[in-house]
PDB file of C-alpha atoms and ligand atoms in Angstrom:
ATOM      1  CA  MET A   1       0.000   0.000   0.000  1.00 77.00           C
ATOM      2  CA  ALA A   2       1.076   3.548  -0.518  1.00 92.00           C
ATOM      3  CA  LEU A   3      -0.072   7.008   0.362  1.00 96.00           C
ATOM      4  CA  ARG A   4      -1.315   9.075  -2.560  1.00 97.00           C
ATOM      5  CA  ASP A   5      -1.259  12.853  -2.838  1.00 98.00           C
ATOM      6  CA  ILE A   6      -4.619  14.481  -2.162  1.00 98.00           C
ATOM      7  CA  VAL A   7      -5.655  16.910  -4.897  1.00 98.00           C
ATOM      8  CA  LYS A   8      -6.648  20.330  -3.559  1.00 98.00           C
ATOM      9  CA  ASP A   9      -9.518  22.625  -4.567  1.00 98.00           C
ATOM     10  CA  GLY A  10      -8.648  24.614  -7.678  1.00 97.00           C
ATOM     11  CA  ASN A  11      -7.354  21.553  -9.544  1.00 98.00           C
ATOM     12  CA  PRO A  12      -9.737  20.998 -12.504  1.00 98.00           C
ATOM     13  CA  VAL A  13      -9.832  17.229 -11.906  1.00 98.00           C
ATOM     14  CA  LEU A  14     -12.156  17.876  -8.942  1.00 98.00           C
ATOM     15  CA  ARG A  15     -14.735  19.425 -11.298  1.00 98.00           C
ATOM     16  CA  LYS A  16     -14.895  16.636 -13.862  1.00 98.00           C
ATOM     17  CA  LYS A  17     -17.300  13.735 -14.080  1.00 98.00           C
ATOM     18  CA  SER A  18     -15.734  10.372 -13.280  1.00 98.00           C
ATOM     19  CA  ARG A  19     -16.058   7.340 -15.539  1.00 98.00           C
ATOM     20  CA  GLU A  20     -17.682   4.062 -14.608  1.00 98.00           C
ATOM     21  CA  VAL A  21     -15.293   1.255 -13.645  1.00 98.00           C
ATOM     22  CA  THR A  22     -15.452  -1.694 -16.057  1.00 98.00           C
ATOM     23  CA  VAL A  23     -12.235  -3.542 -15.180  1.00 98.00           C
ATOM     24  CA  PHE A  24     -12.036  -5.204 -11.750  1.00 98.00           C
ATOM     25  CA  ASP A  25      -8.368  -6.086 -11.540  1.00 98.00           C
ATOM     26  CA  ASP A  26      -5.481  -5.888  -9.072  1.00 98.00           C
ATOM     27  CA  LYS A  27      -4.931  -2.265 -10.032  1.00 97.00           C
ATOM     28  CA  LEU A  28      -8.418  -1.388  -8.760  1.00 98.00           C
ATOM     29  CA  GLY A  29      -7.710  -3.284  -5.527  1.00 98.00           C
ATOM     30  CA  LYS A  30      -4.461  -1.387  -5.100  1.00 98.00           C
ATOM     31  CA  LEU A  31      -6.253   1.919  -5.713  1.00 98.00           C
ATOM     32  CA  LEU A  32      -8.824   1.088  -3.022  1.00 98.00           C
ATOM     33  CA  ASP A  33      -6.111   0.024  -0.556  1.00 98.00           C
ATOM     34  CA  ASP A  34      -4.162   3.209  -1.216  1.00 98.00           C
ATOM     35  CA  MET A  35      -7.269   5.388  -0.918  1.00 98.00           C
ATOM     36  CA  HIS A  36      -8.129   3.816   2.432  1.00 98.00           C
ATOM     37  CA  GLU A  37      -4.593   4.295   3.736  1.00 98.00           C
ATOM     38  CA  THR A  38      -4.500   7.886   2.456  1.00 98.00           C
ATOM     39  CA  MET A  39      -7.867   8.691   4.039  1.00 98.00           C
ATOM     40  CA  VAL A  40      -6.846   7.251   7.418  1.00 97.00           C
ATOM     41  CA  ALA A  41      -3.482   9.069   7.346  1.00 97.00           C
ATOM     42  CA  ALA A  42      -5.293  12.346   6.628  1.00 97.00           C
ATOM     43  CA  ASP A  43      -7.800  11.666   9.442  1.00 95.00           C
ATOM     44  CA  GLY A  44     -10.753  11.773   7.040  1.00 96.00           C
ATOM     45  CA  CYS A  45     -13.956   9.720   6.970  1.00 96.00           C
ATOM     46  CA  GLY A  46     -14.197   9.438   3.194  1.00 98.00           C
ATOM     47  CA  LEU A  47     -12.231   9.815  -0.016  1.00 98.00           C
ATOM     48  CA  ALA A  48     -13.190   9.696  -3.694  1.00 98.00           C
ATOM     49  CA  ALA A  49     -10.915   8.754  -6.599  1.00 98.00           C
ATOM     50  CA  PRO A  50     -10.858  12.268  -8.154  1.00 98.00           C
ATOM     51  CA  GLN A  51      -9.251  13.412  -4.896  1.00 98.00           C
ATOM     52  CA  VAL A  52      -6.218  11.294  -5.785  1.00 98.00           C
ATOM     53  CA  GLY A  53      -6.357  12.511  -9.385  1.00 98.00           C
ATOM     54  CA  LEU A  54      -8.250   9.611 -10.987  1.00 98.00           C
ATOM     55  CA  LEU A  55     -11.594  10.068 -12.739  1.00 98.00           C
ATOM     56  CA  LYS A  56     -13.036   6.707 -11.713  1.00 98.00           C
ATOM     57  CA  ARG A  57     -16.339   6.090  -9.928  1.00 98.00           C
ATOM     58  CA  VAL A  58     -14.669   4.785  -6.764  1.00 98.00           C
ATOM     59  CA  ALA A  59     -15.044   5.997  -3.176  1.00 98.00           C
ATOM     60  CA  VAL A  60     -14.230   4.814   0.334  1.00 98.00           C
ATOM     61  CA  VAL A  61     -16.069   5.740   3.540  1.00 98.00           C
ATOM     62  CA  GLU A  62     -15.167   4.857   7.104  1.00 98.00           C
ATOM     63  CA  VAL A  63     -17.256   5.928  10.083  1.00 95.00           C
ATOM     64  CA  ASP A  64     -16.914   4.498  13.596  1.00 92.00           C
ATOM     65  CA  ASP A  65     -14.719   1.627  12.341  1.00 90.00           C
ATOM     66  CA  GLU A  66     -17.304   0.655   9.733  1.00 95.00           C
ATOM     67  CA  TYR A  67     -15.483   0.637   6.412  1.00 97.00           C
ATOM     68  CA  PHE A  68     -17.117   0.581   2.984  1.00 98.00           C
ATOM     69  CA  GLU A  69     -15.694   0.468  -0.520  1.00 98.00           C
ATOM     70  CA  PHE A  70     -17.943   1.708  -3.306  1.00 98.00           C
ATOM     71  CA  VAL A  71     -17.367   1.082  -6.989  1.00 98.00           C
ATOM     72  CA  ASN A  72     -19.910   2.617  -9.393  1.00 98.00           C
ATOM     73  CA  PRO A  73     -22.249   3.703  -6.570  1.00 98.00           C
ATOM     74  CA  VAL A  74     -25.734   4.946  -7.405  1.00 98.00           C
ATOM     75  CA  ILE A  75     -28.187   6.369  -4.882  1.00 98.00           C
ATOM     76  CA  VAL A  76     -31.451   4.676  -5.858  1.00 98.00           C
ATOM     77  CA  ALA A  77     -33.641   5.966  -3.009  1.00 98.00           C
ATOM     78  CA  LYS A  78     -33.465   8.707  -0.407  1.00 98.00           C
ATOM     79  CA  SER A  79     -35.694  10.062   2.335  1.00 98.00           C
ATOM     80  CA  GLY A  80     -35.764  12.633   5.106  1.00 98.00           C
ATOM     81  CA  SER A  81     -33.262  15.389   5.581  1.00 98.00           C
ATOM     82  CA  GLN A  82     -30.399  16.388   7.883  1.00 98.00           C
ATOM     83  CA  VAL A  83     -28.381  19.573   8.084  1.00 97.00           C
ATOM     84  CA  GLY A  84     -24.881  19.450   9.509  1.00 96.00           C
ATOM     85  CA  PRO A  85     -21.293  20.593   9.069  1.00 96.00           C
ATOM     86  CA  GLU A  86     -19.043  19.100   6.395  1.00 97.00           C
ATOM     87  CA  GLY A  87     -15.430  19.526   5.481  1.00 97.00           C
ATOM     88  CA  CYS A  88     -13.309  17.958   2.769  1.00 98.00           C
ATOM     89  CA  LEU A  89      -9.695  16.769   2.580  1.00 98.00           C
ATOM     90  CA  SER A  90      -9.457  18.651  -0.745  1.00 98.00           C
ATOM     91  CA  VAL A  91     -10.693  21.896   0.846  1.00 97.00           C
ATOM     92  CA  PRO A  92      -8.556  22.208   3.995  1.00 95.00           C
ATOM     93  CA  GLY A  93      -9.495  24.566   6.789  1.00 92.00           C
ATOM     94  CA  ARG A  94     -13.097  25.095   5.747  1.00 94.00           C
ATOM     95  CA  SER A  95     -16.444  23.817   6.904  1.00 95.00           C
ATOM     96  CA  GLU A  96     -20.016  24.590   5.844  1.00 96.00           C
ATOM     97  CA  GLU A  97     -23.491  23.411   6.782  1.00 97.00           C
ATOM     98  CA  VAL A  98     -24.964  21.149   4.115  1.00 98.00           C
ATOM     99  CA  GLU A  99     -28.416  19.580   3.785  1.00 97.00           C
ATOM    100  CA  ARG A 100     -28.414  15.876   2.932  1.00 98.00           C
ATOM    101  CA  PRO A 101     -31.009  13.100   2.978  1.00 98.00           C
ATOM    102  CA  GLU A 102     -31.303  11.300   6.350  1.00 98.00           C
ATOM    103  CA  LYS A 103     -31.516   7.863   4.704  1.00 98.00           C
ATOM    104  CA  ILE A 104     -30.254   6.568   1.380  1.00 98.00           C
ATOM    105  CA  THR A 105     -30.242   3.289  -0.492  1.00 98.00           C
ATOM    106  CA  VAL A 106     -27.129   2.687  -2.585  1.00 98.00           C
ATOM    107  CA  GLU A 107     -26.474   0.174  -5.339  1.00 98.00           C
ATOM    108  CA  PHE A 108     -22.771  -0.412  -5.838  1.00 98.00           C
ATOM    109  CA  GLN A 109     -20.097  -2.923  -6.707  1.00 98.00           C
ATOM    110  CA  ASP A 110     -17.134  -4.150  -4.698  1.00 98.00           C
ATOM    111  CA  ARG A 111     -13.510  -4.459  -5.868  1.00 98.00           C
ATOM    112  CA  LYS A 112     -14.309  -7.788  -7.526  1.00 98.00           C
ATOM    113  CA  GLY A 113     -17.357  -6.488  -9.389  1.00 98.00           C
ATOM    114  CA  ASN A 114     -19.976  -8.138  -7.160  1.00 98.00           C
ATOM    115  CA  TYR A 115     -23.220  -6.165  -6.858  1.00 98.00           C
ATOM    116  CA  PHE A 116     -24.625  -4.983  -3.537  1.00 98.00           C
ATOM    117  CA  LYS A 117     -27.434  -2.850  -2.237  1.00 98.00           C
ATOM    118  CA  GLY A 118     -26.998  -1.072   1.098  1.00 97.00           C
ATOM    119  CA  ARG A 119     -29.068   1.225   3.282  1.00 98.00           C
ATOM    120  CA  PHE A 120     -27.332   3.974   5.206  1.00 98.00           C
ATOM    121  CA  GLU A 121     -28.603   6.630   7.570  1.00 97.00           C
ATOM    122  CA  GLY A 122     -27.338   9.523   9.649  1.00 97.00           C
ATOM    123  CA  PHE A 123     -23.686  10.454   9.370  1.00 97.00           C
ATOM    124  CA  ILE A 124     -22.702   7.559   7.077  1.00 97.00           C
ATOM    125  CA  ALA A 125     -25.445   8.627   4.641  1.00 98.00           C
ATOM    126  CA  ARG A 126     -24.025  12.152   4.744  1.00 98.00           C
ATOM    127  CA  ALA A 127     -20.488  10.890   4.108  1.00 98.00           C
ATOM    128  CA  CYS A 128     -21.678   8.759   1.176  1.00 98.00           C
ATOM    129  CA  CYS A 129     -23.562  11.679  -0.423  1.00 98.00           C
ATOM    130  CA  HIS A 130     -20.459  13.878  -0.061  1.00 98.00           C
ATOM    131  CA  GLU A 131     -18.128  11.289  -1.626  1.00 98.00           C
ATOM    132  CA  PHE A 132     -20.506  10.344  -4.439  1.00 98.00           C
ATOM    133  CA  ASP A 133     -20.889  14.045  -5.322  1.00 98.00           C
ATOM    134  CA  HIS A 134     -17.118  14.096  -5.949  1.00 98.00           C
ATOM    135  CA  LEU A 135     -17.708  11.552  -8.737  1.00 98.00           C
ATOM    136  CA  ASP A 136     -19.831  14.154 -10.522  1.00 98.00           C
ATOM    137  CA  GLY A 137     -17.445  17.055  -9.937  1.00 98.00           C
ATOM    138  CA  ILE A 138     -19.524  18.537  -7.121  1.00 98.00           C
ATOM    139  CA  LEU A 139     -17.877  19.936  -3.977  1.00 98.00           C
ATOM    140  CA  TYR A 140     -19.828  20.115  -0.720  1.00 97.00           C
ATOM    141  CA  TYR A 141     -19.730  23.910  -0.490  1.00 96.00           C
ATOM    142  CA  ASP A 142     -21.695  24.111  -3.774  1.00 96.00           C
ATOM    143  CA  LYS A 143     -24.604  22.868  -1.641  1.00 95.00           C
ATOM    144  CA  ALA A 144     -23.894  24.922   1.494  1.00 95.00           C
ATOM    145  CA  VAL A 145     -26.976  26.092   3.340  1.00 92.00           C
ATOM    146  CA  LYS A 146     -27.204  29.854   2.962  1.00 78.00           C
ATOM    147  CA  LYS A 147     -27.017  31.625   6.309  1.00 64.00           C
TER     148      LYS A 147
HETATM  149 CO1   CO B   1     -14.676  15.748  -0.066  1.00 79.97          CO
END
């Protein structure tokens, strides 16, 4: 495993749409391992592939020792709403209040290409929404609640 450099706001890669993953090989596994290590080292709770400079629909989320790897995630259902503070490893030193759904249902694949459906609520749902937005070139402050 290896630490990867985290791309900072202002780099155009953060504003591009990521491509679906179609090859589930060792390189993808290595990317996921590196992203997890990089996220933990940076004390974050999520990281998306564009944040390490790769336009692939891949994200990792870890909250309270629950770790998830998402390949090609799609939010297929959402309900409720929550407003809370978010920050981003690509936007250091900033935090804004963002409204997110309280509960989401996600269809995704794992590093081997197996399909899963998961339900998430509360903070993990927020973290997932934040990371999946990265895959469409959206940064959390685009959605900041106006004060
Ligand atoms: Co972020």
